[in-house]
């Protein structure tokens, strides 16, 4: 194991919440390290266009990620790659953060900002055809399906937004909705319903994803009202049926609820002193860029106050 580098704060995750926490903490003259398993920005990099973040009428997700990152490091915060595999609370109250890069970092406080990932359907064929027609990211994979028929599974904001993005590329986008109505915001629904290349089928669940030796060819379906089973052809299946938290590495800390979300109070504190959580990883009623940034600003200030209390 490499030597243990020491910081005031380690921020685990460099999405909007994590970057904001890093900015506030480093601006308070704390030494800060941001750790992320990939490029900074998190899910911003998988978002084509953002129209609901104050200050921008419209901005590309990767562009906003870059601007946030530039702001997050301007006061000295550092950034490094690495998937966190374990967090241990030491006898003196410090925290040791271990990564898959065979590195350890010791900090007085940590901020968990690992976010969430797309929930899988859990049907036959889903894992088999992942990367061969099954996708959870329209921005990442949509270009592979130009002028092809696609299926989007889901009825919330993400399903409708990504469906509209795919409609600019595909020949037809069919949205399969398990219930009898969409859960997406009314404005998104209105826009999508006006798109000639989008079709909505309600009360329909996907029971299996089918294909040949090389790629997806369609899905098997079940009508939840009539009980009728059917099939539908498509070259790609894009799945948006909710999110699950990325928190397995924190299970031993005793800060998760039964579903795996991190429990905090309204100051982003967990049950463990010196451990905070922000953004989509948190047990919260709304998961948006704006709420993650708000969480991050609170956490950054609370981290400063916590470390100040240790020095009294």
CSV table of C-alpha atoms in Angstrom, one decimal:
chain,number,residue,atom,x,y,z
A,1,UNK,CA,0.0,0.0,0.0
A,2,UNK,CA,1.3,3.5,-0.9
A,3,UNK,CA,2.1,6.1,1.7
A,4,UNK,CA,-1.0,7.7,3.2
A,5,UNK,CA,-1.4,11.2,1.9
A,6,UNK,CA,-3.2,13.6,4.3
A,7,UNK,CA,-5.8,16.2,3.7
A,8,UNK,CA,-8.3,18.2,5.6
A,9,UNK,CA,-11.1,16.9,3.4
A,10,UNK,CA,-11.5,14.1,0.8
A,11,UNK,CA,-14.5,14.5,-1.4
A,12,UNK,CA,-15.6,11.2,-2.9
A,13,UNK,CA,-17.2,12.0,-6.3
A,14,UNK,CA,-16.7,14.9,-8.6
A,15,UNK,CA,-20.2,15.6,-9.8
A,16,UNK,CA,-22.0,19.0,-9.2
A,17,UNK,CA,-22.4,18.4,-5.5
A,18,UNK,CA,-18.9,17.1,-4.9
A,19,UNK,CA,-17.3,19.9,-7.0
A,20,UNK,CA,-19.2,22.5,-5.1
A,21,UNK,CA,-18.3,21.1,-1.7
A,22,UNK,CA,-14.6,21.1,-2.8
A,23,UNK,CA,-14.8,24.7,-3.9
A,24,UNK,CA,-16.3,25.9,-0.6
A,25,UNK,CA,-14.0,23.9,1.5
A,26,UNK,CA,-10.8,24.9,-0.4
A,27,UNK,CA,-12.0,28.6,-0.4
A,28,UNK,CA,-12.0,28.3,3.4
A,29,UNK,CA,-8.3,27.4,3.2
A,30,UNK,CA,-8.7,23.7,3.8
A,31,UNK,CA,-6.6,21.2,1.9
A,32,UNK,CA,-9.0,19.2,-0.4
A,33,UNK,CA,-8.8,16.2,-2.6
A,34,UNK,CA,-11.5,15.2,-5.0
A,35,UNK,CA,-11.6,11.5,-6.0
A,36,UNK,CA,-13.6,10.1,-8.9
A,37,UNK,CA,-13.6,6.9,-10.8
A,38,UNK,CA,-13.9,8.8,-14.1
A,39,UNK,CA,-13.9,12.2,-15.6
A,40,UNK,CA,-15.2,15.1,-13.4
A,41,UNK,CA,-18.8,16.1,-14.0
A,42,UNK,CA,-20.6,12.8,-13.3
A,43,UNK,CA,-23.9,12.4,-15.1
A,44,UNK,CA,-23.5,15.9,-16.6
A,45,UNK,CA,-21.2,14.2,-19.2
A,46,UNK,CA,-24.1,12.0,-20.3
A,47,UNK,CA,-26.6,14.9,-20.6
A,48,UNK,CA,-27.1,16.5,-24.0
A,49,UNK,CA,-28.8,19.8,-23.0
A,50,UNK,CA,-29.6,21.3,-19.6
A,51,UNK,CA,-32.4,23.9,-19.5
A,52,UNK,CA,-33.3,23.9,-15.8
A,53,UNK,CA,-30.2,25.2,-14.1
A,54,UNK,CA,-30.3,28.9,-13.1
A,55,UNK,CA,-28.0,31.2,-15.0
A,56,UNK,CA,-28.1,29.3,-18.3
A,57,UNK,CA,-31.0,29.3,-20.7
A,58,UNK,CA,-29.5,26.2,-22.3
A,59,UNK,CA,-26.1,24.6,-21.9
A,60,UNK,CA,-24.5,21.3,-22.9
A,61,UNK,CA,-23.9,18.9,-20.0
A,62,UNK,CA,-20.1,18.5,-20.7
A,63,UNK,CA,-19.7,22.3,-21.0
A,64,UNK,CA,-21.3,22.9,-17.6
A,65,UNK,CA,-19.2,20.1,-16.1
A,66,UNK,CA,-16.0,21.8,-17.4
A,67,UNK,CA,-17.1,25.2,-16.0
A,68,UNK,CA,-17.9,23.7,-12.6
A,69,UNK,CA,-14.6,21.9,-12.5
A,70,UNK,CA,-12.7,25.0,-13.3
A,71,UNK,CA,-14.4,26.8,-10.4
A,72,UNK,CA,-13.9,23.8,-8.1
A,73,UNK,CA,-10.1,23.9,-8.3
A,74,UNK,CA,-9.5,27.6,-8.4
A,75,UNK,CA,-8.8,27.8,-4.6
A,76,UNK,CA,-6.4,24.8,-4.6
A,77,UNK,CA,-8.5,21.7,-4.5
A,78,UNK,CA,-6.8,18.7,-6.1
A,79,UNK,CA,-8.3,16.1,-8.3
A,80,UNK,CA,-7.4,12.4,-8.8
A,81,UNK,CA,-8.7,9.3,-10.4
A,82,UNK,CA,-9.7,6.3,-8.3
A,83,UNK,CA,-12.6,4.1,-7.2
A,84,UNK,CA,-13.1,4.2,-3.5
A,85,UNK,CA,-13.3,0.7,-2.1
A,86,UNK,CA,-13.4,1.4,1.6
A,87,UNK,CA,-13.7,4.1,4.2
A,88,UNK,CA,-12.5,3.4,7.8
A,89,UNK,CA,-13.0,5.6,10.8
A,90,UNK,CA,-9.7,5.7,12.8
A,91,UNK,CA,-9.4,5.8,16.6
A,92,UNK,CA,-8.4,9.4,16.5
A,93,UNK,CA,-11.5,10.3,14.4
A,94,UNK,CA,-9.7,10.7,11.1
A,95,UNK,CA,-10.9,8.7,8.1
A,96,UNK,CA,-8.8,6.5,5.9
A,97,UNK,CA,-10.1,6.3,2.3
A,98,UNK,CA,-8.8,3.4,0.2
A,99,UNK,CA,-9.0,3.1,-3.6
A,100,UNK,CA,-8.6,0.5,-6.3
A,101,UNK,CA,-5.4,2.3,-7.3
A,102,UNK,CA,-3.7,0.8,-4.2
A,103,UNK,CA,-3.7,4.2,-2.6
A,104,UNK,CA,-4.8,5.5,0.8
A,105,UNK,CA,-5.7,9.0,1.9
A,106,UNK,CA,-6.3,10.2,5.5
A,107,UNK,CA,-8.6,13.1,6.1
A,108,UNK,CA,-10.2,14.8,9.0
A,109,UNK,CA,-13.5,14.8,7.1
A,110,UNK,CA,-15.0,13.3,4.0
A,111,UNK,CA,-17.9,14.3,1.8
A,112,UNK,CA,-19.7,11.4,0.0
A,113,UNK,CA,-20.8,12.5,-3.4
A,114,UNK,CA,-20.8,9.3,-5.4
A,115,UNK,CA,-24.3,9.8,-6.9
A,116,UNK,CA,-26.5,7.1,-8.3
A,117,UNK,CA,-26.7,5.0,-11.5
A,118,UNK,CA,-29.6,3.8,-13.7
A,119,UNK,CA,-31.6,1.0,-12.3
A,120,UNK,CA,-31.7,-2.2,-14.4
A,121,UNK,CA,-35.0,-3.9,-15.4
A,122,UNK,CA,-33.7,-7.3,-14.3
A,123,UNK,CA,-35.3,-9.1,-17.2
A,124,UNK,CA,-33.7,-11.9,-19.3
A,125,UNK,CA,-31.5,-10.6,-22.1
A,126,UNK,CA,-30.7,-7.3,-20.4
A,127,UNK,CA,-27.2,-8.1,-19.2
A,128,UNK,CA,-26.5,-10.4,-22.2
A,129,UNK,CA,-27.1,-7.5,-24.7
A,130,UNK,CA,-25.6,-4.7,-22.6
A,131,UNK,CA,-23.4,-2.8,-25.1
A,132,UNK,CA,-25.0,-4.6,-28.0
A,133,UNK,CA,-28.2,-2.7,-28.2
A,134,UNK,CA,-29.1,-2.2,-24.5
A,135,UNK,CA,-28.1,1.2,-23.2
A,136,UNK,CA,-28.8,3.5,-20.2
A,137,UNK,CA,-27.3,6.6,-21.9
A,138,UNK,CA,-28.7,8.3,-25.0
A,139,UNK,CA,-25.9,10.8,-25.3
A,140,UNK,CA,-23.3,8.0,-25.1
A,141,UNK,CA,-24.9,5.6,-27.6
A,142,UNK,CA,-27.6,7.3,-29.6
A,143,UNK,CA,-25.3,8.0,-32.5
A,144,UNK,CA,-24.9,4.3,-33.2
A,145,UNK,CA,-28.6,4.0,-34.0
A,146,UNK,CA,-29.1,6.7,-36.7
A,147,UNK,CA,-32.3,6.1,-38.7
A,148,UNK,CA,-33.1,2.9,-36.7
A,149,UNK,CA,-36.2,2.1,-34.6
A,150,UNK,CA,-35.6,2.4,-30.9
A,151,UNK,CA,-37.5,1.6,-27.7
A,152,UNK,CA,-37.3,3.7,-24.5
A,153,UNK,CA,-38.5,2.1,-21.3
A,154,UNK,CA,-39.7,4.4,-18.6
A,155,UNK,CA,-42.1,7.2,-17.9
A,156,UNK,CA,-40.3,9.8,-15.9
A,157,UNK,CA,-38.3,12.9,-16.8
A,158,UNK,CA,-35.2,11.0,-17.9
A,159,UNK,CA,-37.2,8.7,-20.2
A,160,UNK,CA,-39.0,11.5,-21.9
A,161,UNK,CA,-35.9,13.8,-22.2
A,162,UNK,CA,-33.7,11.1,-23.5
A,163,UNK,CA,-36.4,9.9,-25.8
A,164,UNK,CA,-36.6,13.4,-27.4
A,165,UNK,CA,-32.8,13.4,-27.8
A,166,UNK,CA,-33.0,10.0,-29.5
A,167,UNK,CA,-35.8,11.1,-31.8
A,168,UNK,CA,-33.3,13.5,-33.5
A,169,UNK,CA,-31.3,10.4,-34.5
A,170,UNK,CA,-33.7,7.5,-34.8
A,171,UNK,CA,-36.3,6.6,-37.4
A,172,UNK,CA,-38.9,6.1,-34.6
A,173,UNK,CA,-38.8,6.1,-30.8
A,174,UNK,CA,-41.4,4.1,-29.0
A,175,UNK,CA,-41.7,4.8,-25.2
A,176,UNK,CA,-43.1,1.9,-23.2
A,177,UNK,CA,-44.7,3.1,-20.0
A,178,UNK,CA,-45.6,0.5,-17.2
A,179,UNK,CA,-48.4,2.6,-15.8
A,180,UNK,CA,-51.4,4.4,-17.5
A,181,UNK,CA,-49.7,7.9,-17.5
A,182,UNK,CA,-46.3,9.6,-17.7
A,183,UNK,CA,-44.6,10.9,-14.5
A,184,UNK,CA,-42.5,13.4,-16.4
A,185,UNK,CA,-43.0,17.2,-16.0
A,186,UNK,CA,-46.0,18.5,-17.9
A,187,UNK,CA,-43.9,20.7,-20.1
A,188,UNK,CA,-41.7,17.7,-21.2
A,189,UNK,CA,-44.8,15.7,-21.8
A,190,UNK,CA,-46.3,18.4,-24.1
A,191,UNK,CA,-43.1,18.7,-26.1
A,192,UNK,CA,-42.7,15.0,-26.5
A,193,UNK,CA,-46.3,14.4,-27.5
A,194,UNK,CA,-45.9,16.9,-30.4
A,195,UNK,CA,-42.9,15.0,-31.8
A,196,UNK,CA,-44.0,13.0,-34.8
A,197,UNK,CA,-41.2,10.5,-34.3
A,198,UNK,CA,-42.2,9.6,-30.7
A,199,UNK,CA,-44.9,7.1,-29.8
A,200,UNK,CA,-46.2,6.2,-26.3
A,201,UNK,CA,-47.6,2.9,-25.3
A,202,UNK,CA,-49.0,2.7,-21.8
A,203,UNK,CA,-49.7,-0.1,-19.3
A,204,UNK,CA,-46.9,-2.1,-20.9
A,205,UNK,CA,-43.9,-3.9,-19.3
A,206,UNK,CA,-40.9,-5.4,-20.9
A,207,UNK,CA,-40.5,-9.1,-19.9
A,208,UNK,CA,-37.5,-10.0,-22.0
A,209,UNK,CA,-35.0,-8.4,-24.3
A,210,UNK,CA,-34.3,-10.6,-27.4
A,211,UNK,CA,-31.6,-10.6,-30.1
A,212,UNK,CA,-29.4,-12.7,-32.3
A,213,UNK,CA,-25.7,-13.6,-32.1
A,214,UNK,CA,-24.6,-10.0,-32.5
A,215,UNK,CA,-27.3,-7.5,-31.3
A,216,UNK,CA,-30.7,-6.7,-30.0
A,217,UNK,CA,-33.6,-7.3,-32.2
A,218,UNK,CA,-36.5,-6.3,-30.0
A,219,UNK,CA,-38.4,-7.0,-26.8
A,220,UNK,CA,-41.2,-9.2,-25.4
A,221,UNK,CA,-44.0,-7.3,-23.7
A,222,UNK,CA,-46.9,-7.7,-21.3
A,223,UNK,CA,-50.0,-5.5,-21.2
A,224,UNK,CA,-50.7,-4.9,-17.5
A,225,UNK,CA,-54.4,-4.2,-18.2
A,226,UNK,CA,-55.4,-6.9,-20.6
A,227,UNK,CA,-52.8,-9.5,-19.8
A,228,UNK,CA,-51.9,-9.8,-23.4
A,229,UNK,CA,-48.3,-10.7,-24.3
A,230,UNK,CA,-46.6,-9.4,-27.4
A,231,UNK,CA,-43.3,-8.6,-29.2
A,232,UNK,CA,-41.9,-5.4,-30.6
A,233,UNK,CA,-38.9,-5.0,-33.0
A,234,UNK,CA,-36.2,-2.5,-32.3
A,235,UNK,CA,-32.5,-2.0,-32.9
A,236,UNK,CA,-31.8,-0.5,-29.5
A,237,UNK,CA,-33.4,-0.5,-26.0
A,238,UNK,CA,-32.8,2.5,-23.8
A,239,UNK,CA,-33.8,2.0,-20.1
A,240,UNK,CA,-34.8,4.7,-17.7
A,241,UNK,CA,-36.6,3.2,-14.7
A,242,UNK,CA,-35.2,5.0,-11.8
A,243,UNK,CA,-31.9,5.2,-10.0
A,244,UNK,CA,-30.0,3.2,-7.3
A,245,UNK,CA,-27.4,4.8,-5.0
A,246,UNK,CA,-23.7,4.0,-5.4
A,247,UNK,CA,-22.9,3.3,-1.8
A,248,UNK,CA,-21.8,-0.3,-1.3
A,249,UNK,CA,-18.4,0.8,-0.1
A,250,UNK,CA,-20.0,2.7,2.7
A,251,UNK,CA,-22.2,0.0,4.1
A,252,UNK,CA,-20.0,-0.7,7.1
A,253,UNK,CA,-20.3,2.9,8.3
A,254,UNK,CA,-23.9,2.5,9.4
A,255,UNK,CA,-25.1,5.6,7.5
A,256,UNK,CA,-27.3,4.0,4.9
A,257,UNK,CA,-31.1,3.4,4.9
A,258,UNK,CA,-32.6,0.1,3.8
A,259,UNK,CA,-32.5,1.1,0.1
A,260,UNK,CA,-28.9,2.1,0.3
A,261,UNK,CA,-29.3,5.9,0.3
A,262,UNK,CA,-27.1,7.9,2.7
A,263,UNK,CA,-29.1,9.4,5.6
A,264,UNK,CA,-28.2,13.0,6.5
A,265,UNK,CA,-29.7,15.9,8.4
A,266,UNK,CA,-30.4,19.2,6.7
A,267,UNK,CA,-26.8,20.3,7.2
A,268,UNK,CA,-25.5,17.2,5.2
A,269,UNK,CA,-24.2,15.5,8.4
A,270,UNK,CA,-24.4,11.7,8.7
A,271,UNK,CA,-24.5,9.8,11.9
A,272,UNK,CA,-20.7,9.6,11.9
A,273,UNK,CA,-19.0,12.8,12.9
A,274,UNK,CA,-16.9,14.2,10.1
A,275,UNK,CA,-18.7,12.3,7.4
A,276,UNK,CA,-21.1,14.3,5.1
A,277,UNK,CA,-23.1,13.4,2.0
A,278,UNK,CA,-24.4,15.5,-0.8
A,279,UNK,CA,-26.4,15.2,-4.0
A,280,UNK,CA,-28.0,12.2,-5.6
A,281,UNK,CA,-26.5,9.7,-3.2
A,282,UNK,CA,-28.5,11.3,-0.3
A,283,UNK,CA,-32.0,10.4,0.9
A,284,UNK,CA,-33.7,13.4,-0.7
A,285,UNK,CA,-37.0,14.2,-2.4
A,286,UNK,CA,-35.4,15.8,-5.5
A,287,UNK,CA,-32.3,14.8,-7.4
A,288,UNK,CA,-31.3,17.7,-9.7
A,289,UNK,CA,-28.2,19.7,-10.5
A,290,UNK,CA,-29.5,22.6,-8.5
A,291,UNK,CA,-30.2,20.6,-5.3
A,292,UNK,CA,-26.8,18.9,-5.6
A,293,UNK,CA,-25.0,22.3,-5.8
A,294,UNK,CA,-27.0,23.5,-2.8
A,295,UNK,CA,-26.1,20.4,-0.8
A,296,UNK,CA,-22.4,20.9,-1.8
A,297,UNK,CA,-22.3,24.5,-0.6
A,298,UNK,CA,-23.8,23.5,2.8
A,299,UNK,CA,-21.4,20.6,3.2
A,300,UNK,CA,-18.4,22.7,2.3
A,301,UNK,CA,-19.2,25.2,5.0
A,302,UNK,CA,-20.2,22.5,7.5
A,303,UNK,CA,-16.8,20.7,6.9
A,304,UNK,CA,-15.0,23.9,7.7
A,305,UNK,CA,-17.0,24.3,11.0
A,306,UNK,CA,-16.3,20.7,11.9
A,307,UNK,CA,-12.6,21.0,11.4
A,308,UNK,CA,-12.5,24.3,13.3
A,309,UNK,CA,-14.2,22.5,16.2
A,310,UNK,CA,-11.5,19.9,16.3
A,311,UNK,CA,-8.9,22.6,16.9
A,312,UNK,CA,-10.5,24.2,19.9
